[in-house]
Short mmCIF file of N, CA, C and O in Angstrom, two decimals:
data_model
loop_
_atom_site.label_atom_id
_atom_site.label_comp_id
_atom_site.label_asym_id
_atom_site.label_seq_id
_atom_site.Cartn_x
_atom_site.Cartn_y
_atom_site.Cartn_z
N MET A 1 0.84 -1.18 0.00
CA MET A 1 0.00 0.00 0.00
C MET A 1 0.88 1.25 0.00
O MET A 1 2.05 1.17 0.32
N THR A 2 0.33 2.36 -0.33
CA THR A 2 1.11 3.59 -0.35
C THR A 2 1.30 4.11 1.07
O THR A 2 0.58 3.73 1.99
N ASP A 3 2.25 5.01 1.24
CA ASP A 3 2.47 5.62 2.55
C ASP A 3 1.21 6.34 3.03
O ASP A 3 0.88 6.28 4.22
N THR A 4 0.51 7.00 2.14
CA THR A 4 -0.68 7.74 2.53
C THR A 4 -1.74 6.80 3.11
O THR A 4 -2.34 7.09 4.15
N LEU A 5 -1.94 5.67 2.47
CA LEU A 5 -2.88 4.69 2.99
C LEU A 5 -2.38 4.10 4.31
O LEU A 5 -3.15 3.91 5.25
N ALA A 6 -1.09 3.82 4.39
CA ALA A 6 -0.52 3.28 5.62
C ALA A 6 -0.67 4.25 6.78
O ALA A 6 -0.86 3.83 7.93
N MET A 7 -0.60 5.55 6.50
CA MET A 7 -0.82 6.54 7.56
C MET A 7 -2.23 6.42 8.13
O MET A 7 -2.43 6.49 9.34
N GLY A 8 -3.21 6.20 7.27
CA GLY A 8 -4.57 6.00 7.72
C GLY A 8 -4.71 4.73 8.54
O GLY A 8 -5.44 4.69 9.53
N VAL A 9 -3.99 3.69 8.13
CA VAL A 9 -4.00 2.44 8.88
C VAL A 9 -3.43 2.66 10.28
O VAL A 9 -3.99 2.19 11.27
N LEU A 10 -2.31 3.38 10.36
CA LEU A 10 -1.73 3.67 11.68
C LEU A 10 -2.72 4.40 12.58
O LEU A 10 -2.85 4.09 13.76
N ARG A 11 -3.42 5.37 12.01
CA ARG A 11 -4.41 6.13 12.78
C ARG A 11 -5.54 5.23 13.25
O ARG A 11 -5.96 5.27 14.41
N SER A 12 -6.06 4.40 12.35
CA SER A 12 -7.15 3.50 12.69
C SER A 12 -6.74 2.50 13.77
O SER A 12 -7.52 2.20 14.68
N LEU A 13 -5.53 1.99 13.67
CA LEU A 13 -5.05 1.06 14.69
C LEU A 13 -4.91 1.75 16.05
O LEU A 13 -5.26 1.18 17.08
N ALA A 14 -4.45 2.99 16.04
CA ALA A 14 -4.35 3.75 17.29
C ALA A 14 -5.73 3.97 17.89
O ALA A 14 -5.91 3.89 19.11
N ASP A 15 -6.73 4.24 17.05
CA ASP A 15 -8.10 4.47 17.52
C ASP A 15 -8.68 3.27 18.24
O ASP A 15 -9.49 3.42 19.16
N VAL A 16 -8.29 2.06 17.83
CA VAL A 16 -8.81 0.85 18.47
C VAL A 16 -7.77 0.22 19.40
O VAL A 16 -7.89 -0.93 19.79
N GLU A 17 -6.76 1.01 19.72
CA GLU A 17 -5.73 0.64 20.70
C GLU A 17 -4.95 -0.63 20.35
O GLU A 17 -4.61 -1.43 21.21
N VAL A 18 -4.69 -0.80 19.05
CA VAL A 18 -3.80 -1.87 18.60
C VAL A 18 -2.40 -1.30 18.56
O VAL A 18 -2.17 -0.24 17.96
N GLN A 19 -1.46 -1.95 19.20
CA GLN A 19 -0.09 -1.45 19.30
C GLN A 19 0.74 -1.82 18.08
O GLN A 19 0.79 -2.98 17.68
N VAL A 20 1.37 -0.80 17.52
CA VAL A 20 2.26 -0.97 16.37
C VAL A 20 3.66 -0.67 16.86
O VAL A 20 3.90 0.36 17.47
N PRO A 21 4.62 -1.54 16.69
CA PRO A 21 4.63 -2.79 15.95
C PRO A 21 4.41 -4.03 16.82
O PRO A 21 4.53 -5.15 16.33
N GLU A 22 4.11 -3.85 18.11
CA GLU A 22 4.01 -4.99 19.01
C GLU A 22 2.95 -6.00 18.58
O GLU A 22 3.17 -7.21 18.66
N GLN A 23 1.79 -5.52 18.12
CA GLN A 23 0.72 -6.43 17.70
C GLN A 23 0.59 -6.53 16.18
O GLN A 23 0.24 -7.58 15.67
N VAL A 24 0.85 -5.45 15.48
CA VAL A 24 0.74 -5.40 14.02
C VAL A 24 1.88 -4.54 13.49
O VAL A 24 2.16 -3.48 14.03
N GLU A 25 2.53 -5.03 12.45
CA GLU A 25 3.54 -4.22 11.78
C GLU A 25 2.94 -3.62 10.52
O GLU A 25 2.16 -4.27 9.82
N VAL A 26 3.30 -2.37 10.21
CA VAL A 26 2.75 -1.65 9.06
C VAL A 26 3.91 -1.12 8.22
O VAL A 26 4.87 -0.58 8.76
N ILE A 27 3.79 -1.31 6.91
CA ILE A 27 4.80 -0.77 5.99
C ILE A 27 4.08 -0.13 4.82
O ILE A 27 3.02 -0.59 4.40
N GLY A 28 4.65 0.95 4.32
CA GLY A 28 4.08 1.65 3.18
C GLY A 28 4.96 1.54 1.96
O GLY A 28 5.93 0.77 1.94
N PHE A 29 4.64 2.34 0.96
CA PHE A 29 5.40 2.37 -0.28
C PHE A 29 5.39 3.80 -0.80
O PHE A 29 4.33 4.41 -0.92
N ASP A 30 6.50 4.37 -1.06
CA ASP A 30 6.71 5.69 -1.66
C ASP A 30 7.73 6.52 -0.90
O ASP A 30 8.32 7.41 -1.46
N ASN A 31 7.89 6.30 0.38
CA ASN A 31 8.80 7.07 1.24
C ASN A 31 8.50 8.56 1.16
O ASN A 31 9.40 9.38 0.92
N VAL A 32 7.23 8.92 1.37
CA VAL A 32 6.91 10.35 1.43
C VAL A 32 7.56 10.94 2.68
O VAL A 32 7.73 10.26 3.69
N GLU A 33 7.94 12.19 2.60
CA GLU A 33 8.71 12.82 3.66
C GLU A 33 8.03 12.73 5.03
O GLU A 33 8.67 12.49 6.04
N SER A 34 6.72 12.92 5.06
CA SER A 34 6.02 12.94 6.34
C SER A 34 6.00 11.60 7.05
O SER A 34 5.79 11.54 8.26
N SER A 35 6.26 10.49 6.34
CA SER A 35 6.22 9.18 6.97
C SER A 35 7.29 9.03 8.06
O SER A 35 7.14 8.25 8.99
N GLU A 36 8.34 9.80 7.94
CA GLU A 36 9.43 9.76 8.94
C GLU A 36 9.01 10.39 10.27
O GLU A 36 9.55 10.06 11.31
N PHE A 37 8.03 11.27 10.24
CA PHE A 37 7.68 12.04 11.42
C PHE A 37 6.43 11.55 12.14
O PHE A 37 5.96 12.18 13.09
N LEU A 38 5.86 10.43 11.68
CA LEU A 38 4.69 9.86 12.35
C LEU A 38 5.11 9.20 13.65
O LEU A 38 6.27 8.91 13.87
N VAL A 39 4.13 8.92 14.49
CA VAL A 39 4.39 8.17 15.72
C VAL A 39 3.47 6.96 15.72
O VAL A 39 2.26 7.12 15.84
N PRO A 40 4.02 5.76 15.51
CA PRO A 40 5.42 5.47 15.22
C PRO A 40 5.77 5.87 13.78
O PRO A 40 4.90 5.94 12.92
N SER A 41 7.06 6.11 13.57
CA SER A 41 7.50 6.44 12.21
C SER A 41 7.25 5.24 11.31
O SER A 41 7.29 4.08 11.74
N LEU A 42 6.93 5.51 10.04
CA LEU A 42 6.47 4.48 9.12
C LEU A 42 7.61 3.88 8.30
O LEU A 42 8.32 4.58 7.58
N SER A 43 7.76 2.56 8.41
CA SER A 43 8.67 1.85 7.51
C SER A 43 8.08 1.91 6.12
O SER A 43 6.86 1.93 5.94
N THR A 44 8.95 1.92 5.11
CA THR A 44 8.45 2.11 3.75
C THR A 44 9.44 1.56 2.73
O THR A 44 10.60 1.31 3.05
N ILE A 45 8.95 1.39 1.53
CA ILE A 45 9.80 1.06 0.39
C ILE A 45 10.06 2.37 -0.35
O ILE A 45 9.14 3.10 -0.67
N ASP A 46 11.32 2.67 -0.58
CA ASP A 46 11.70 3.90 -1.28
C ASP A 46 12.08 3.56 -2.71
O ASP A 46 13.17 3.07 -2.97
N PRO A 47 11.14 3.76 -3.66
CA PRO A 47 11.48 3.50 -5.06
C PRO A 47 12.39 4.61 -5.58
O PRO A 47 12.39 5.71 -5.05
N ASP A 48 13.13 4.32 -6.59
CA ASP A 48 14.03 5.32 -7.16
C ASP A 48 13.22 6.21 -8.10
O ASP A 48 13.16 5.99 -9.31
N HIS A 49 12.55 7.22 -7.52
CA HIS A 49 11.70 8.11 -8.31
C HIS A 49 12.47 8.81 -9.43
O HIS A 49 11.95 8.99 -10.53
N GLY A 50 13.71 9.17 -9.16
CA GLY A 50 14.53 9.85 -10.17
C GLY A 50 14.75 8.98 -11.39
O GLY A 50 14.60 9.43 -12.53
N ALA A 51 15.09 7.71 -11.19
CA ALA A 51 15.32 6.79 -12.31
C ALA A 51 14.03 6.54 -13.08
O ALA A 51 14.05 6.48 -14.32
N MET A 52 12.91 6.42 -12.36
CA MET A 52 11.64 6.22 -13.05
C MET A 52 11.26 7.43 -13.88
O MET A 52 10.79 7.29 -15.02
N ALA A 53 11.50 8.62 -13.37
CA ALA A 53 11.19 9.85 -14.11
C ALA A 53 12.08 9.97 -15.35
O ALA A 53 11.59 10.30 -16.44
N GLU A 54 13.36 9.69 -15.19
CA GLU A 54 14.28 9.75 -16.33
C GLU A 54 13.85 8.78 -17.42
O GLU A 54 13.85 9.12 -18.61
N ARG A 55 13.47 7.57 -17.02
CA ARG A 55 13.06 6.55 -17.99
C ARG A 55 11.77 6.98 -18.70
O ARG A 55 11.63 6.83 -19.91
N ALA A 56 10.81 7.51 -17.94
CA ALA A 56 9.54 7.94 -18.51
C ALA A 56 9.75 9.06 -19.53
O ALA A 56 9.16 9.05 -20.61
N VAL A 57 10.62 10.02 -19.21
CA VAL A 57 10.90 11.12 -20.13
C VAL A 57 11.60 10.60 -21.39
O VAL A 57 11.27 11.00 -22.50
N ALA A 58 12.53 9.68 -21.23
CA ALA A 58 13.23 9.11 -22.38
C ALA A 58 12.26 8.35 -23.29
O ALA A 58 12.31 8.49 -24.51
N LEU A 59 11.36 7.57 -22.70
CA LEU A 59 10.37 6.84 -23.50
C LEU A 59 9.42 7.80 -24.22
O LEU A 59 9.08 7.60 -25.38
N LEU A 60 9.01 8.84 -23.52
CA LEU A 60 8.11 9.83 -24.11
C LEU A 60 8.80 10.55 -25.27
O LEU A 60 8.21 10.73 -26.35
N ALA A 61 10.03 10.95 -25.07
CA ALA A 61 10.78 11.64 -26.13
C ALA A 61 10.94 10.74 -27.34
O ALA A 61 10.78 11.19 -28.48
N ARG A 62 11.22 9.47 -27.12
CA ARG A 62 11.36 8.53 -28.23
C ARG A 62 10.03 8.35 -28.96
O ARG A 62 9.98 8.34 -30.18
N ARG A 63 8.93 8.26 -28.20
CA ARG A 63 7.61 8.07 -28.81
C ARG A 63 7.21 9.30 -29.63
O ARG A 63 6.64 9.18 -30.70
N ILE A 64 7.53 10.49 -29.12
CA ILE A 64 7.20 11.72 -29.85
C ILE A 64 7.91 11.74 -31.20
O ILE A 64 7.36 12.21 -32.19
N GLY A 65 9.11 11.18 -31.25
CA GLY A 65 9.88 11.18 -32.48
C GLY A 65 9.46 10.12 -33.48
O GLY A 65 9.98 10.09 -34.59
N GLN A 66 8.51 9.25 -33.13
CA GLN A 66 8.08 8.18 -34.04
C GLN A 66 6.77 8.53 -34.72
O GLN A 66 5.89 9.15 -34.12
N ALA A 67 6.65 8.12 -35.96
CA ALA A 67 5.41 8.37 -36.69
C ALA A 67 4.28 7.46 -36.22
O ALA A 67 3.12 7.84 -36.21
N GLU A 68 4.62 6.24 -35.83
CA GLU A 68 3.62 5.27 -35.37
C GLU A 68 3.94 4.82 -33.96
O GLU A 68 5.09 4.86 -33.53
N LEU A 69 2.92 4.36 -33.25
CA LEU A 69 3.14 3.82 -31.91
C LEU A 69 3.91 2.51 -32.01
O LEU A 69 3.65 1.70 -32.89
N PRO A 70 4.85 2.27 -31.11
CA PRO A 70 5.58 1.01 -31.14
C PRO A 70 4.67 -0.15 -30.79
O PRO A 70 3.75 -0.02 -30.00
N GLN A 71 4.90 -1.29 -31.43
CA GLN A 71 4.09 -2.48 -31.18
C GLN A 71 4.57 -3.24 -29.95
O GLN A 71 3.80 -3.93 -29.31
N ASP A 72 5.84 -3.14 -29.65
CA ASP A 72 6.39 -3.86 -28.51
C ASP A 72 6.28 -3.01 -27.25
O ASP A 72 6.47 -1.80 -27.29
N ARG A 73 5.98 -3.66 -26.15
CA ARG A 73 5.98 -2.94 -24.89
C ARG A 73 7.34 -3.11 -24.24
O ARG A 73 8.07 -4.06 -24.53
N GLU A 74 7.67 -2.20 -23.38
CA GLU A 74 8.94 -2.25 -22.68
C GLU A 74 8.69 -2.37 -21.20
O GLU A 74 7.78 -1.75 -20.67
N GLU A 75 9.48 -3.17 -20.54
CA GLU A 75 9.36 -3.32 -19.10
C GLU A 75 10.58 -2.67 -18.45
O GLU A 75 11.70 -2.82 -18.93
N PHE A 76 10.33 -1.96 -17.37
CA PHE A 76 11.40 -1.29 -16.65
C PHE A 76 11.24 -1.58 -15.17
O PHE A 76 10.16 -1.39 -14.61
N VAL A 77 12.28 -2.06 -14.55
CA VAL A 77 12.26 -2.34 -13.11
C VAL A 77 13.25 -1.39 -12.46
O VAL A 77 14.44 -1.42 -12.75
N SER A 78 12.73 -0.56 -11.59
CA SER A 78 13.57 0.43 -10.92
C SER A 78 14.22 -0.16 -9.67
O SER A 78 13.71 -1.11 -9.08
N HIS A 79 15.31 0.44 -9.28
CA HIS A 79 15.94 0.08 -8.01
C HIS A 79 15.06 0.60 -6.89
O HIS A 79 14.27 1.53 -7.06
N PHE A 80 15.17 0.02 -5.73
CA PHE A 80 14.41 0.45 -4.57
C PHE A 80 15.20 0.13 -3.32
O PHE A 80 16.17 -0.63 -3.37
N SER A 81 14.78 0.70 -2.21
CA SER A 81 15.42 0.36 -0.94
C SER A 81 14.35 0.28 0.15
O SER A 81 13.31 0.93 0.07
N LEU A 82 14.62 -0.52 1.13
CA LEU A 82 13.76 -0.68 2.29
C LEU A 82 14.20 0.31 3.35
O LEU A 82 15.39 0.34 3.72
N VAL A 83 13.28 1.12 3.85
CA VAL A 83 13.57 2.08 4.90
C VAL A 83 12.87 1.58 6.16
O VAL A 83 11.65 1.64 6.26
N VAL A 84 13.64 1.03 7.08
CA VAL A 84 13.08 0.43 8.28
C VAL A 84 12.96 1.50 9.36
O VAL A 84 13.94 2.18 9.69
N ARG A 85 11.73 1.64 9.85
CA ARG A 85 11.47 2.60 10.93
C ARG A 85 10.66 1.89 12.01
O ARG A 85 10.54 0.66 12.03
N GLU A 86 10.09 2.65 12.91
CA GLU A 86 9.45 2.10 14.11
C GLU A 86 8.22 1.24 13.84
O GLU A 86 7.92 0.34 14.63
N SER A 87 7.51 1.42 12.76
CA SER A 87 6.28 0.68 12.52
C SER A 87 6.51 -0.80 12.21
O SER A 87 5.58 -1.59 12.16
N THR A 88 7.78 -1.16 12.02
CA THR A 88 8.14 -2.57 11.83
C THR A 88 9.30 -2.96 12.74
O THR A 88 10.23 -3.64 12.33
N SER A 89 9.27 -2.48 13.95
CA SER A 89 10.28 -2.78 14.96
C SER A 89 11.64 -2.19 14.64
O SER A 89 12.66 -2.64 15.13
N GLY A 90 11.68 -1.16 13.77
CA GLY A 90 12.94 -0.55 13.37
C GLY A 90 13.51 0.24 14.41
O GLY A 90 13.89 1.01 14.97
#
């Protein structure tokens, strides 16, 4: 799930007095800046947004230069890192 959704999960768990990470561990995806400042701070997956943006711009530029749409699709897997914080016993 995204960090934004995980933030809502943390709030909901706090409302019903479920302890994070003692009873449930929560992890998000995106590494938004505010996830570091939550209580507990949110563990997250940090995708390489810069590499994804560079690839998207390169593909778009290439497509703009073509008269026809390419028939083949391209797959791109970006690097990522795990950011361990308090929501997963970090």
